[in-house]
Structures are given as structure tokens and as C-alpha cells.
CSV table of C-alpha atoms and ligand atoms in Angstrom, one decimal:
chain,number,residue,atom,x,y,z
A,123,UNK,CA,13.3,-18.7,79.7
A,124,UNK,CA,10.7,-15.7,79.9
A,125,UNK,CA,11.8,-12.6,78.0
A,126,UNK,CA,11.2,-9.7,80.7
A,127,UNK,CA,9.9,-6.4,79.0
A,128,UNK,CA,8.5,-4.4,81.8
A,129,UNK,CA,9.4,-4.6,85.5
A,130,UNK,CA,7.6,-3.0,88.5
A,131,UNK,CA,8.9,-2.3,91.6
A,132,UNK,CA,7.1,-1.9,95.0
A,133,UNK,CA,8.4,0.5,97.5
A,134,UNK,CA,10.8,3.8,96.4
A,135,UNK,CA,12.5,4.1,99.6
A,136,UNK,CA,17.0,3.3,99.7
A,137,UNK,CA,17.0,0.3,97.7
A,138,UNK,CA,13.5,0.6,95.1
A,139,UNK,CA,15.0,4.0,93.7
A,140,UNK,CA,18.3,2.8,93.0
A,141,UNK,CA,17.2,-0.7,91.3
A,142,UNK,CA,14.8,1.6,89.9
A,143,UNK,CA,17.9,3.7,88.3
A,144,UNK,CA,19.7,0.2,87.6
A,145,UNK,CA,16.5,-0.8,85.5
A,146,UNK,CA,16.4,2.1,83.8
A,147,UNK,CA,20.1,2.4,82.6
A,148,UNK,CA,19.3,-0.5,80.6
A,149,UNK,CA,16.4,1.1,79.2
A,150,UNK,CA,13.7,-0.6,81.2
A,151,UNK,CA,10.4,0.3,81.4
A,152,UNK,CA,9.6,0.5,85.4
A,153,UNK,CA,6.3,0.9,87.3
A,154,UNK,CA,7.4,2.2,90.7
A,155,UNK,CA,4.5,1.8,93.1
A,156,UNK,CA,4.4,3.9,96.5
A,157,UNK,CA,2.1,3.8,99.0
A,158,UNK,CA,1.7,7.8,99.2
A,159,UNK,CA,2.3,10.6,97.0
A,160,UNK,CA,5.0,12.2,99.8
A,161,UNK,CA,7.5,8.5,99.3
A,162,UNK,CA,6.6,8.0,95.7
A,163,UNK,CA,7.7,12.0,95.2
A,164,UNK,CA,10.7,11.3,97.4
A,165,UNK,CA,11.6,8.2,95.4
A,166,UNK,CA,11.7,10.1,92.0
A,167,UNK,CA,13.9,13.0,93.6
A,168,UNK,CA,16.3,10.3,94.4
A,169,UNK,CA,16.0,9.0,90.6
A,170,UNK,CA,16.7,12.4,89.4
A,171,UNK,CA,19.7,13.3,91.4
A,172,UNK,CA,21.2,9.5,90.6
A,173,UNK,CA,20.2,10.8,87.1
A,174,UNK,CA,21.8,14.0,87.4
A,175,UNK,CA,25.1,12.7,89.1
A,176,UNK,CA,25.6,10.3,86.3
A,177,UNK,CA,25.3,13.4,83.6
A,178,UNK,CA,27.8,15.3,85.9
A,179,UNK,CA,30.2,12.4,85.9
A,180,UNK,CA,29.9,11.9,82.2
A,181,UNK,CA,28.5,8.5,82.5
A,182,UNK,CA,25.3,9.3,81.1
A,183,UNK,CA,24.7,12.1,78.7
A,184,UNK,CA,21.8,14.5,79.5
A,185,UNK,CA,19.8,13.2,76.3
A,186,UNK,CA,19.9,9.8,77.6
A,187,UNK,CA,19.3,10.4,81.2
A,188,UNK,CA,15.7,12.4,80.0
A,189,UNK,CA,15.1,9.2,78.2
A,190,UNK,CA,15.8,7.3,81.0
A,191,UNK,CA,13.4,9.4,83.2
A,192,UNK,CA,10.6,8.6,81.0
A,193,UNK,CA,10.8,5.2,81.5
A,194,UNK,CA,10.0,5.2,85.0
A,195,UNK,CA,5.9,5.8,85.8
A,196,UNK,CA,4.6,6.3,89.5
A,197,UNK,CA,2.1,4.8,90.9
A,198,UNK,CA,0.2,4.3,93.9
A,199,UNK,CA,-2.2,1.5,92.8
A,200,UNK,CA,-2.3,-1.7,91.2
A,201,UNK,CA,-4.0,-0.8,88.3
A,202,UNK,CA,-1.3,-1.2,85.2
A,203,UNK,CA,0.2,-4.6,86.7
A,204,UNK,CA,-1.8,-6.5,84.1
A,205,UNK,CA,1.3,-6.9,81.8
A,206,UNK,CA,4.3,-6.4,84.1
A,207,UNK,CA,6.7,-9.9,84.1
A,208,UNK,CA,8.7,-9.0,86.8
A,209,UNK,CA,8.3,-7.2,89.8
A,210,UNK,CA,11.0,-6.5,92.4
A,211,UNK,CA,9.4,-5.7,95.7
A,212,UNK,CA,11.9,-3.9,98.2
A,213,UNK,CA,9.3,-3.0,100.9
A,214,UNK,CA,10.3,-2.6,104.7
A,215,UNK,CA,11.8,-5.6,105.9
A,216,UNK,CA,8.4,-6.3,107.9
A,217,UNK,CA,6.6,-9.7,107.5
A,218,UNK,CA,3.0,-8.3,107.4
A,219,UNK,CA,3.9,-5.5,105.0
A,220,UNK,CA,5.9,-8.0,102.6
A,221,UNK,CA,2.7,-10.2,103.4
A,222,UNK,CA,0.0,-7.8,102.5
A,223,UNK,CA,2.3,-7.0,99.1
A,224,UNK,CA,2.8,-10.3,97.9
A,225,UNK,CA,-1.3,-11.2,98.1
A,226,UNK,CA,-1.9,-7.5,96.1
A,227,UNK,CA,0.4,-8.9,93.4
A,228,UNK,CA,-0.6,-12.2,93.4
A,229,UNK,CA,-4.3,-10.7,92.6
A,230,UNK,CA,-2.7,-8.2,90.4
A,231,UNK,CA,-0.2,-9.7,88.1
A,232,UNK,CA,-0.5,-12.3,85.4
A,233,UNK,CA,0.2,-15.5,86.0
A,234,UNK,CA,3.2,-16.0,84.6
A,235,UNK,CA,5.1,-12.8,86.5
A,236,UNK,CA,7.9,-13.6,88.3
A,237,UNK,CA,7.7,-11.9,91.9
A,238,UNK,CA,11.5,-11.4,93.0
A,239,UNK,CA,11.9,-9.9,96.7
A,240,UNK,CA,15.0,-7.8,97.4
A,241,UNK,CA,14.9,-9.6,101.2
A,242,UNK,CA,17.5,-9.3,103.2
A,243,UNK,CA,16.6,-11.8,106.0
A,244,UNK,CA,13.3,-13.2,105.1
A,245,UNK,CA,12.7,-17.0,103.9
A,246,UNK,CA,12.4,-17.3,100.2
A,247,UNK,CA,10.3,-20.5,100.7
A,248,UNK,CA,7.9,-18.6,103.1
A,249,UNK,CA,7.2,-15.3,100.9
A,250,UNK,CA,6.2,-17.6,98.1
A,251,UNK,CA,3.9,-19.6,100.1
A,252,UNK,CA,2.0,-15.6,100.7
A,253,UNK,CA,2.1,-15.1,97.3
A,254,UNK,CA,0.5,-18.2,96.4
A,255,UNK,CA,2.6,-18.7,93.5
A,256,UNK,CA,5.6,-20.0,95.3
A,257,UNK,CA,6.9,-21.3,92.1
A,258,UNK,CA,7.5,-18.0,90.7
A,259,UNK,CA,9.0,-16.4,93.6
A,260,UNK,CA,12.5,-15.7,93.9
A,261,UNK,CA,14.9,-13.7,96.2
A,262,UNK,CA,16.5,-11.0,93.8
A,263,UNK,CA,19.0,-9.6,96.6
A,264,UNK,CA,20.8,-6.0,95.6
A,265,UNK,CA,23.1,-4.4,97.5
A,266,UNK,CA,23.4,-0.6,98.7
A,267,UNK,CA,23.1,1.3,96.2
A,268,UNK,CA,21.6,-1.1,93.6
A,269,UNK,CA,22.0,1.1,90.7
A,270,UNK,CA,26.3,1.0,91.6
A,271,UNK,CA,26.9,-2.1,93.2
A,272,UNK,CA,27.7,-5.4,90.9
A,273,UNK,CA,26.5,-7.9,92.8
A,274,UNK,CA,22.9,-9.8,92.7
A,275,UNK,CA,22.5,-13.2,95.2
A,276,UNK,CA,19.2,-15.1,93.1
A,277,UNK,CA,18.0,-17.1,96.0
A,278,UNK,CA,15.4,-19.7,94.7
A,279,UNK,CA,13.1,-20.9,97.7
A,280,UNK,CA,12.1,-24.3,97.8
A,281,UNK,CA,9.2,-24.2,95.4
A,282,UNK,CA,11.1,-21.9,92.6
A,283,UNK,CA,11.0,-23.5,89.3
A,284,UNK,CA,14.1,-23.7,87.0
A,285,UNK,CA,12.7,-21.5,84.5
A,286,UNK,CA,12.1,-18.6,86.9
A,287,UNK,CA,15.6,-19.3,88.0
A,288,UNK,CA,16.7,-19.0,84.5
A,289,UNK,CA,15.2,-16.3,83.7
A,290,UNK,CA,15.9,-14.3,86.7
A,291,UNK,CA,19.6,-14.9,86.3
A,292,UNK,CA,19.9,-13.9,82.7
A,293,UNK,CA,17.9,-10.7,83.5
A,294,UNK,CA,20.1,-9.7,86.6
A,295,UNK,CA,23.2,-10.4,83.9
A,296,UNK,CA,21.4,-8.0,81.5
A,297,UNK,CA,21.8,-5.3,84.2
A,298,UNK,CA,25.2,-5.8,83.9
A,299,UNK,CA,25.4,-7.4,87.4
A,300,UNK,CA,27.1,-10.2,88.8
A,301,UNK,CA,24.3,-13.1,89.5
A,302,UNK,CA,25.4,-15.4,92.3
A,303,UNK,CA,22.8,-18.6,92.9
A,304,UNK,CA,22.7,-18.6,96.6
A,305,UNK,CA,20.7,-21.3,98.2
A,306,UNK,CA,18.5,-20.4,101.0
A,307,UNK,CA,19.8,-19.7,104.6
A,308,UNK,CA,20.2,-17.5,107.1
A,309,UNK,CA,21.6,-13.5,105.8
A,310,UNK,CA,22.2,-15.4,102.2
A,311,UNK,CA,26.2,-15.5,101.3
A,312,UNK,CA,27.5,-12.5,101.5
A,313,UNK,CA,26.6,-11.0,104.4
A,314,UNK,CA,26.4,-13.9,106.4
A,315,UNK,CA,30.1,-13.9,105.8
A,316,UNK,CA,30.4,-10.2,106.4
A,317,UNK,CA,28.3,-10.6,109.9
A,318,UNK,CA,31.4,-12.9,111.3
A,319,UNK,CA,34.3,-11.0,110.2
A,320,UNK,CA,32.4,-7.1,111.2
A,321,UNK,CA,31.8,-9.6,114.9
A,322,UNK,CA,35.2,-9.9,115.4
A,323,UNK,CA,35.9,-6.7,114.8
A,324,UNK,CA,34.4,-5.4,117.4
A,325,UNK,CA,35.5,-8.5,120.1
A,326,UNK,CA,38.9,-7.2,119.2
A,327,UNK,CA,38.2,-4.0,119.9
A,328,UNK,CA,36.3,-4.9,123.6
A,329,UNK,CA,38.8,-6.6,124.4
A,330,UNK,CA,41.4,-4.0,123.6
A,331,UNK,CA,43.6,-6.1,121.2
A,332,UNK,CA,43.4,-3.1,119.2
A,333,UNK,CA,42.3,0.9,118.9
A,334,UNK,CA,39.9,1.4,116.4
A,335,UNK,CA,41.9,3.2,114.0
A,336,UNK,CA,44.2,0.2,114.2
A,337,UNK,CA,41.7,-1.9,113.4
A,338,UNK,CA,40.2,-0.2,110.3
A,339,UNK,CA,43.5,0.6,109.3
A,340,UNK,CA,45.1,-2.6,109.0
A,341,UNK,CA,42.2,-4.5,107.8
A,342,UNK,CA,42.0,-1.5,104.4
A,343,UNK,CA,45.7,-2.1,104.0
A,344,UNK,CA,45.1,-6.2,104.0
A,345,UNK,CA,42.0,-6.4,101.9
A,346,UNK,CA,39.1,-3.8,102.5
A,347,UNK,CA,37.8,-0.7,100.1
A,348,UNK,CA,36.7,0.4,104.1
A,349,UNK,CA,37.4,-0.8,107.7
A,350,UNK,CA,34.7,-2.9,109.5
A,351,UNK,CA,34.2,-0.3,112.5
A,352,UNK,CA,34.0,2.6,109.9
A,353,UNK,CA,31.3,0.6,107.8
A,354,UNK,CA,29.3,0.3,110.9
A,355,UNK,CA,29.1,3.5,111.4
A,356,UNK,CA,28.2,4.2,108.0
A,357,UNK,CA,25.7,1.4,108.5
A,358,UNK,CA,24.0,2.3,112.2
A,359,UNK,CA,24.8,0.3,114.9
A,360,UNK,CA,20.9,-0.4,115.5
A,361,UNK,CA,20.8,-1.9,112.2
A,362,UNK,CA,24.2,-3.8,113.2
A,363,UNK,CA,22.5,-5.1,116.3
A,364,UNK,CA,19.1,-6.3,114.7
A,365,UNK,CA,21.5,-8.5,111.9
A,366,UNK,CA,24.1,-9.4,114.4
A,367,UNK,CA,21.0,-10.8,117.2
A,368,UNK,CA,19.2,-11.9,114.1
A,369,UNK,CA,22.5,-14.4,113.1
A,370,UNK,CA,22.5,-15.3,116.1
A,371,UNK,CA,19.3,-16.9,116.5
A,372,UNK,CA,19.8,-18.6,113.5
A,373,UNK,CA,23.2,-20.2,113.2
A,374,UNK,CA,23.8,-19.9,117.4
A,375,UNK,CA,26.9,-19.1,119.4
A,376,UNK,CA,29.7,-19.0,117.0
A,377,UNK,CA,27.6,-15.6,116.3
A,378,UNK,CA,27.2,-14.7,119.3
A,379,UNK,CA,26.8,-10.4,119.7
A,380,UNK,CA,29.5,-8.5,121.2
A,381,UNK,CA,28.2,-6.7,124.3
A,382,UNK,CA,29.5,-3.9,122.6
A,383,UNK,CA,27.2,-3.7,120.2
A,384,UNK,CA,24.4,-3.5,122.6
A,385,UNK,CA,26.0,-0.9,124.8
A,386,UNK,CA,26.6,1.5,122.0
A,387,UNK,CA,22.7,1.4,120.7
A,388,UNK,CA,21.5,2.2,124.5
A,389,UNK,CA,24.2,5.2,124.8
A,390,UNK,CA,22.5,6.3,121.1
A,391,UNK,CA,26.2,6.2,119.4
A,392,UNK,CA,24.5,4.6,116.3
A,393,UNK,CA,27.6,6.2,113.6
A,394,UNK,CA,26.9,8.8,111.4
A,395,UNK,CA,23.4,9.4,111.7
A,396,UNK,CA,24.0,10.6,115.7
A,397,UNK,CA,27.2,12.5,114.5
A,398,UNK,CA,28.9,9.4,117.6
A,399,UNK,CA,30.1,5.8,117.2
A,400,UNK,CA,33.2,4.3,116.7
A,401,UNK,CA,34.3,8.0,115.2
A,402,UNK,CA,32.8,11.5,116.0
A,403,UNK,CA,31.4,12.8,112.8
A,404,UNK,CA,30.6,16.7,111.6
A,405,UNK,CA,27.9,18.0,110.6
A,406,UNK,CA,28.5,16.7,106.8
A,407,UNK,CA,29.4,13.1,108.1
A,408,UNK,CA,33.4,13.9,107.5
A,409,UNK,CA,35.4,11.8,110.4
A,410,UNK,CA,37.0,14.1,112.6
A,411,UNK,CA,38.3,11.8,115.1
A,412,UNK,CA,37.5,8.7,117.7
A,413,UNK,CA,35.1,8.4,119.8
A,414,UNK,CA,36.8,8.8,123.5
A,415,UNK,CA,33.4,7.9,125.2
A,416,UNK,CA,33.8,4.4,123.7
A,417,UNK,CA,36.5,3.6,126.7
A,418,UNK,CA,33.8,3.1,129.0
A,419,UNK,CA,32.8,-0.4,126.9
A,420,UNK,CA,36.2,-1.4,125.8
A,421,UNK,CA,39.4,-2.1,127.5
A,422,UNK,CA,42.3,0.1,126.6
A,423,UNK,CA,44.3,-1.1,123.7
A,424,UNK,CA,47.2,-2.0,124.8
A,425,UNK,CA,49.0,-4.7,122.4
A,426,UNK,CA,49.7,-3.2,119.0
A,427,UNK,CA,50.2,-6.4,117.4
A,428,UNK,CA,46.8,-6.9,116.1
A,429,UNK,CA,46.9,-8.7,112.4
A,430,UNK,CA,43.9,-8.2,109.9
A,431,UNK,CA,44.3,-11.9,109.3
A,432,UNK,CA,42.4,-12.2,113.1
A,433,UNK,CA,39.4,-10.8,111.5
A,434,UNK,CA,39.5,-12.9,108.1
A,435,UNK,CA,39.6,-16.1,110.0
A,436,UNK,CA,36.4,-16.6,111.1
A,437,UNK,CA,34.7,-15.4,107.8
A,438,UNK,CA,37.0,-18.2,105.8
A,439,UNK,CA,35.4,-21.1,108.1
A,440,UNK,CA,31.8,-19.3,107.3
A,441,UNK,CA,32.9,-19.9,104.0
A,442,UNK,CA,33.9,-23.6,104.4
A,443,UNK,CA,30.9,-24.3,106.8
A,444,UNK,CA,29.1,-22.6,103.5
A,445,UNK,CA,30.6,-24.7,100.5
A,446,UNK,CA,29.7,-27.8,103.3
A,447,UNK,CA,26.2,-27.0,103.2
A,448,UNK,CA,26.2,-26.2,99.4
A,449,UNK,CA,25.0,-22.5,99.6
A,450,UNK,CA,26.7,-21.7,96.6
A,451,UNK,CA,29.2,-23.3,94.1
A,452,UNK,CA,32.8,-22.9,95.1
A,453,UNK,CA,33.9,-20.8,92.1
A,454,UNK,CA,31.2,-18.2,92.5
A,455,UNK,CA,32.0,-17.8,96.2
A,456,UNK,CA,35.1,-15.4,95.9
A,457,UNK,CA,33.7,-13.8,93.4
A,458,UNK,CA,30.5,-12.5,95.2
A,459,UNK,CA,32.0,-11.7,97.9
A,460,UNK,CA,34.6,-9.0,96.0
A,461,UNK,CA,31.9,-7.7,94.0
A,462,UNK,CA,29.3,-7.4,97.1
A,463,UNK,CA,31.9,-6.3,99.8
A,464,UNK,CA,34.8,-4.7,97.1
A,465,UNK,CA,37.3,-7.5,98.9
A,466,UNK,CA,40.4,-7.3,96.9
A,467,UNK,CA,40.9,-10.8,97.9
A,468,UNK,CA,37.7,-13.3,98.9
A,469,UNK,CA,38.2,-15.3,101.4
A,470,UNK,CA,38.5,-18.8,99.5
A,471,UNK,CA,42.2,-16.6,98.3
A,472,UNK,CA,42.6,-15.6,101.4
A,473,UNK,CA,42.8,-19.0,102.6
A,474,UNK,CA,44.7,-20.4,99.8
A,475,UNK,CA,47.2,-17.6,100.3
A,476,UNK,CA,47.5,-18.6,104.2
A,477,UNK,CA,48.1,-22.0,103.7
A,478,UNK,CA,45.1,-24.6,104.4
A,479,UNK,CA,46.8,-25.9,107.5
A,480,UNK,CA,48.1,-22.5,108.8
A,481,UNK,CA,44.5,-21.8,108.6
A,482,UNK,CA,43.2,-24.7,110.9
A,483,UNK,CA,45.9,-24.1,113.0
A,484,UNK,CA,45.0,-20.6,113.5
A,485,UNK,CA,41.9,-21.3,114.3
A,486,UNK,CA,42.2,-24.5,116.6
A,487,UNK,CA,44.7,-21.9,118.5
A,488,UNK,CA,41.6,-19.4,118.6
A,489,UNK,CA,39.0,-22.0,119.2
A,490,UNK,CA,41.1,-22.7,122.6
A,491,UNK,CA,40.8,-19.2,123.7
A,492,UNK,CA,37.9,-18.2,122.3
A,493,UNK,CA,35.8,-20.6,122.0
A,494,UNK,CA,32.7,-21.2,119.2
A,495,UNK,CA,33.6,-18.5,117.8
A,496,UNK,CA,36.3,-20.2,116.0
A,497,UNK,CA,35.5,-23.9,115.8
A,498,UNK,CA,37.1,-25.3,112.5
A,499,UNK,CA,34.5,-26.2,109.7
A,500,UNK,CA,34.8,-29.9,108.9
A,501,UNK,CA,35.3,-29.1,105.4
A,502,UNK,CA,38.1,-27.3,106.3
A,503,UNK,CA,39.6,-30.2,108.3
A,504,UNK,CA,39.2,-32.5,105.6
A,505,UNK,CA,41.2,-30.4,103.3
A,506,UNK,CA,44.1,-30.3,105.9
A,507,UNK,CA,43.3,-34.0,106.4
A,508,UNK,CA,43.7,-35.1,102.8
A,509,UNK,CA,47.1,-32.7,102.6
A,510,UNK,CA,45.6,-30.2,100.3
A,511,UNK,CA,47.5,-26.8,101.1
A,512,UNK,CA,44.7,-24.6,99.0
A,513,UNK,CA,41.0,-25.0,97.3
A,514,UNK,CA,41.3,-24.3,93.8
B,792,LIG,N1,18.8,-0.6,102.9
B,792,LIG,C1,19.7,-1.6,102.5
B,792,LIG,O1,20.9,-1.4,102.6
B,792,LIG,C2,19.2,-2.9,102.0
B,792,LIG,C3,20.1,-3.7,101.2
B,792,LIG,C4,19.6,-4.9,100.6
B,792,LIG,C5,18.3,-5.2,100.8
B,792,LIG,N2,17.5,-4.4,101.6
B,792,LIG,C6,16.1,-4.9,101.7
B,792,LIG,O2,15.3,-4.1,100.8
B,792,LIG,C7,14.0,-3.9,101.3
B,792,LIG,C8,13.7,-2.4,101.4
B,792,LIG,O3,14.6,-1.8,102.2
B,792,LIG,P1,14.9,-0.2,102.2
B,792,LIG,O4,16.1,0.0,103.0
B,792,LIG,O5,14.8,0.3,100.8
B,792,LIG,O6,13.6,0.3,103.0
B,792,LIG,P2,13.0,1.8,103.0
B,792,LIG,O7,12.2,1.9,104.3
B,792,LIG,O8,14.0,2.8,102.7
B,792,LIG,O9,12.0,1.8,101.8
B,792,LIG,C9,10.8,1.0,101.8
B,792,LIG,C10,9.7,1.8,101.0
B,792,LIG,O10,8.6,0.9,100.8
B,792,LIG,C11,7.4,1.8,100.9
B,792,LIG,N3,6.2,1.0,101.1
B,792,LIG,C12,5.8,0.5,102.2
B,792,LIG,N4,4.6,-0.2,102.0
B,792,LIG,C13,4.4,-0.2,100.7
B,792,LIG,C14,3.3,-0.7,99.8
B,792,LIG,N5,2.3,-1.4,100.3
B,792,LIG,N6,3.4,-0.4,98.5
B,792,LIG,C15,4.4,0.4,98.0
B,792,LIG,N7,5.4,0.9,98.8
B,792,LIG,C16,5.4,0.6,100.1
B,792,LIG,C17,7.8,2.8,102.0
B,792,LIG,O11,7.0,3.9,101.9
B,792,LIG,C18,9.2,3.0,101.7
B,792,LIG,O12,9.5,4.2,100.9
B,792,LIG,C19,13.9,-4.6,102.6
B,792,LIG,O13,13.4,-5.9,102.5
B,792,LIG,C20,15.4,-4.7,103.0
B,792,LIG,O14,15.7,-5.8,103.9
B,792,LIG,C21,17.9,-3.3,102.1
């Protein structure tokens, strides 16, 4: 294993300032490259009021947050990457941008720096082959905001050596993050299981199962820190539609996008950034009600007997259909997705909880109405097959 002393980071914008801050509340030294003096200056504002939110909540003192600040140099060149061992790059999800990076820091950086991206779609396997030192390449994936959030998916690509792995891992842990190996595929873990469950969400909604207070309601009460149709609007629909059509492509029609989705981009009701989406929003992003245009894509709820568990379902066969295709060991799985999503329960519980052949039952009942959407994993079956009631 490597021993990392000083880390750079590429790009200052959401995610590079706050595993910026993460880096430096374990008193890291961090290089924070921009690409102009207006982002790199907006970048360090964004330090300093993490900085200064800390001191207010008393989780830093103001001593130790000025020493914190002083770790972090700007930059707008490559000049001092000479001795740097890591470098997280969190550029805009754009192949020729992360392209053009990962050549600068391949001519730039010692050969044994590691090169972790903070992708959140791209192949692993594929930025290392730009970089040409795939064997040092690694998918280092935070989630929003990195400097607050526990979780970290280490996605090795195909040419990753075990040392970078290693080393990688036992740095993310240093953070004082949870480190999830996640093999390569589509979204990674995590939010591939989050794409089927906030899917559903909205099929229940279109097809007026349920009102979309119902639906976030329910779903906090069974297992959420925030409902699905809430978190999309915190999110932006656009962004929603690019991952949902994205999934889609990749694992095909059990993901397929909910018209929904589409029609709410075109009528610009994006969530909090219009002020319209599933809620209407002031002008300080507080909820002050639903969105009553929305009944021109949905039908009227009507039923009022929508369960949470509807919603769950598909994102415990994603699981299963995961643990299949060895994406992650079984006893990590639960555990990244409470610490990336704030589950109270994961969904490996979750199913444990339900009962393995209530479960398939459920979903062989679903798979009749709805199709693909809810075709049982085989691993599943085999559980129910072999009379196990739970995974443990
Ligand atoms: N936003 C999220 O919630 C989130 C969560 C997890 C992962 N990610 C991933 O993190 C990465 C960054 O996303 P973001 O939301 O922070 O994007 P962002 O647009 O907020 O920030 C990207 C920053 O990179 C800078 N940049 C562009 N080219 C550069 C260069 N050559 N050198 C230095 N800086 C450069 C831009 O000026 C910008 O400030 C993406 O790969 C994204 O998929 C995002």
C-alpha cells in the first residue's frame, strides 16, 4: 500500500469543494486546480462557508478551521503536480473534458499517483485507457455533499491493480468514510438501486395509485430520511431524465423512463431550481404546496391504498440481480445503501423482513401487470427455490 501525503483535486465546482473540505478535515494537504480564476474563487467561497458552518455548529473550532484553510492551495496549472499521490478529478461529467484531464495528469504526475475519478456514469476501464496508466486508475465515487455524506463506492476498472485498490480503500477509511468495492457497471451500486425505486415512484404517481404527498409520505414513514418525488425535486428533473434515459440504455426495459419524466422537463417543472415540480417552491426553496399543473400528466389519484413496500420491490430484485452479477459482496450491500441513501433499512433487510417468498410473490403478481419492470431476479428465485425465507 502507498502512503498518500498530498492529494489534488481537479475541478472546484458541487462535488471538488466539498471532497476538498472532506480532505482537509483530516488535515490533508490539497491542490485544487480550476480552470479560471472566477470557479477556482467560487470553489474557495464554498470551502469557507463549509468552514464557517462547521465553526458555527461547533464541529470545528475557529483555530482549526484557519488551519484547515491553509491546507488547501489553488491553482490553475499543472505546475506543483510533481509530488501529488492522489488526485481526485470531479470535472463535468463530459467524456472529452474528463479526456483532455486525464492526458494533463498523466503528463503531469508521477508515475506512481493514483488518478481516482469521482464519475458518476463513466467506465472506469475506459478513463484509464485516456490516462494511459489504466493500472492506477480508480473510480473514487462521493456522494452530495462529499465533505457530509459517509459513503465512498471504490470502483476498480478492469486494469486497476490490487495495490491501488488497497490503497485507495484505506485512504477513503481515513476520511472517515464508508468504502464500498463496487465492481464496474452501469450507475455503480447505489444509485443504480436508487434509479428503480425513484422509477416507480413516479409510475405510481402517472398512474394515479397515489397523490404525491401520499407517496413521499408513506415511503419517509417506511424507510426514507426524504420521499422519492421530493428528492427529485431537490435533484432537477433534467438531471432525473439524463440518469433515468441513461439506465435505460444500459440495463433496458425493466428501466424503462416514465413519460412523466419527460413531460415535466418540456413544461420546465425541473423542482426547486424553477420554484415548480412535484411541489411549488418559494422564493427560499421552502415547499408551500403541490403542484396542481401536474394533473395534466397524471391520472387523478384515486385509490388510497398505496403501500411504500410497491416502491422497495423493484429496488430489492436490483439488488439480487446485483449480488448475481457480483457487483459487490453481500454484506456491504445494505450497508452502502443506508449510508449513501440514509435508508433506515437496506433493501437486503427489507427483504428479509418481507419474507423471501412474499417477495417473489409480490413481484410475480407485479411482473403480470406490469411487466419488465418487475421480472424476478433468478437469484431471488433460487432463494425461494431452496426454502430460504431471508439472506443473511
Ligand atoms: N453533483 C453531484 O451530485 C455528483 C455526485 C457524485 C458524483 N458527481 C460527479 O462529479 C463530477 C463533477 O460534478 P459536479 O456536479 O461537481 O460538476 P460541476 O459542474 O459543479 O463542477 C465541475 C467543475 O470542474 C471545473 N473544470 C472544468 N474543466 C476543468 C479543468 N480542465 N481543470 C480544472 N477544473 C475544470 C468547472 O469549472 C467546474 O467548476 C462529475 O463527474 C459528476 O458526475 C456529481
Amino acid at each position: 500500500m502507498t502512503e498518500i501525503k498530498k492529494v489534488a483535486v481537479i475541478g472546484a465546482g458541487t462535488m471538488g469543494a466539498s471532497i476538498a473540505a472532506a480532505l482537509i478535515a483530516k488535515n490533508y494537504p490539497v491542490l485544487l486546480k480550476e480552470s479560471s480564476e472566477t470557479f477556482l474563487a467560487r470553489g474557495l467561497a464554498t470551502i469557507d462557508s463549509i468552514l464557517k458552518k462547521g465553526v458555527e455548529k461547533g464541529k470545528v473550532s475557529p483555530q482549526d478551521a484557519t488551519t484547515q484553510r491553509g491546507l488547501v492551495t489553488g491553482t490553475l496549472d499543472y505546475a506543483n503536480f510533481f509530488d501529488i499521490d492522489l488526485v481526485i478529478e470531479a470535472v463535468p461529467e463530459q467524456v472529452e473534458i474528463k479526456k483532455s484531464v486525464l492526458k494533463d495528469l498523466n503528463d503531469n504526475c508521477k508515475a506512481s499517483a493514483i488518478i481516482a475519478s469521482n464519475t458518476s456514469s463513466m467506465s472506469i476501464s475506459q478513463l484509464g485507457s485516456f490516462s494511459s496508466r489504466p493500472a492506477k486508475t480508480i473510480g473514487m465515487h462521493f456522494f452530495n455533499p462529499a465533505h457530509l455524506m459517509k459513503l465512498v463506492e471504490i470502483i476498480p476498472g478492469l486494469e486497476t491493480d490490487q495495490e491501488t485498490i488497497d490503497t485507495v480503500i484505506d485512504f477513503a477509511t481515513k476520511l472517515g468514510k464508508l468504502a464500498v468495492q463496487v465492481d464496474e457497471c452501469a450507475s455503480f451500486l447505489v444509485n443504480r438501486l436508487l434509479g428503480r425505486y425513484m422509477n416507480e415512484s413516479l409510475w405510481c404517481l402517472e398512474e394515479g395509485i397515489a397523490s404525491q404527498d401520499e407517496i413521499d409520505q408513506k415511503t419517509c414513514e417506511y424507510n426514507m430520511p426524504v420521499g422519492p418525488l421530493a428528492l427529485r425535486d431537490m435533484n432537477g428533473a433534467d438531471i432525473g431524465l439524463w440518469v433515468a434515459k441513461y439506465n435505460q440504455s444500459e440495463y433496458g426495459p425493466r428501466f424503462e423512463v416514465p413519460p412523466l419524466l419527460e413531460s415535466m422537463v418540456k413544461a420546465n417543472y425541473l423542482g426547486k431550481k424553477t420554484k415548480k415540480g412535484f411541489y411549488i417552491y418559494d422564493d427560499q426553496g421552502v415547499k408551500i404546496g403541490s403542484n396542481p399543473d401536474l394533473a395534466k400528466f397524471v391520472k387523478p389519484a384515486t385509490s388510497g391504498d398505496f403501500k411504500a413496500e410497491r416502491l422497495f420491490l423493484p429496488m430489492i430484485n436490483e439488488a439480487f440481480l446485483a449480488l448475481q452479477e457480483n457487483v459487490c459482496r453481500k454484506e456491504d450491500l445494505d450497508k452502502a445503501l443506508c449510508a449513501g441513501l440514509g435508508m433506515r433499512k437496506g433493501p437486503l433487510a427489507l427483504a428479509n423482513e418481507m419474507g423471501l417468498s412474499l417477495c417473489l410473490m409480490l413481484m410475480e403478481e407485479n411482473f403480470q401487470k406490469h411487466g419488465e419492470r418487475y421480472r424476478p431476479a433468478p437469484l431471488l428465485k433460487r432463494y425461494v427455490f431452496a426454502g430460504r425465507e431471508t439472506i443473511d
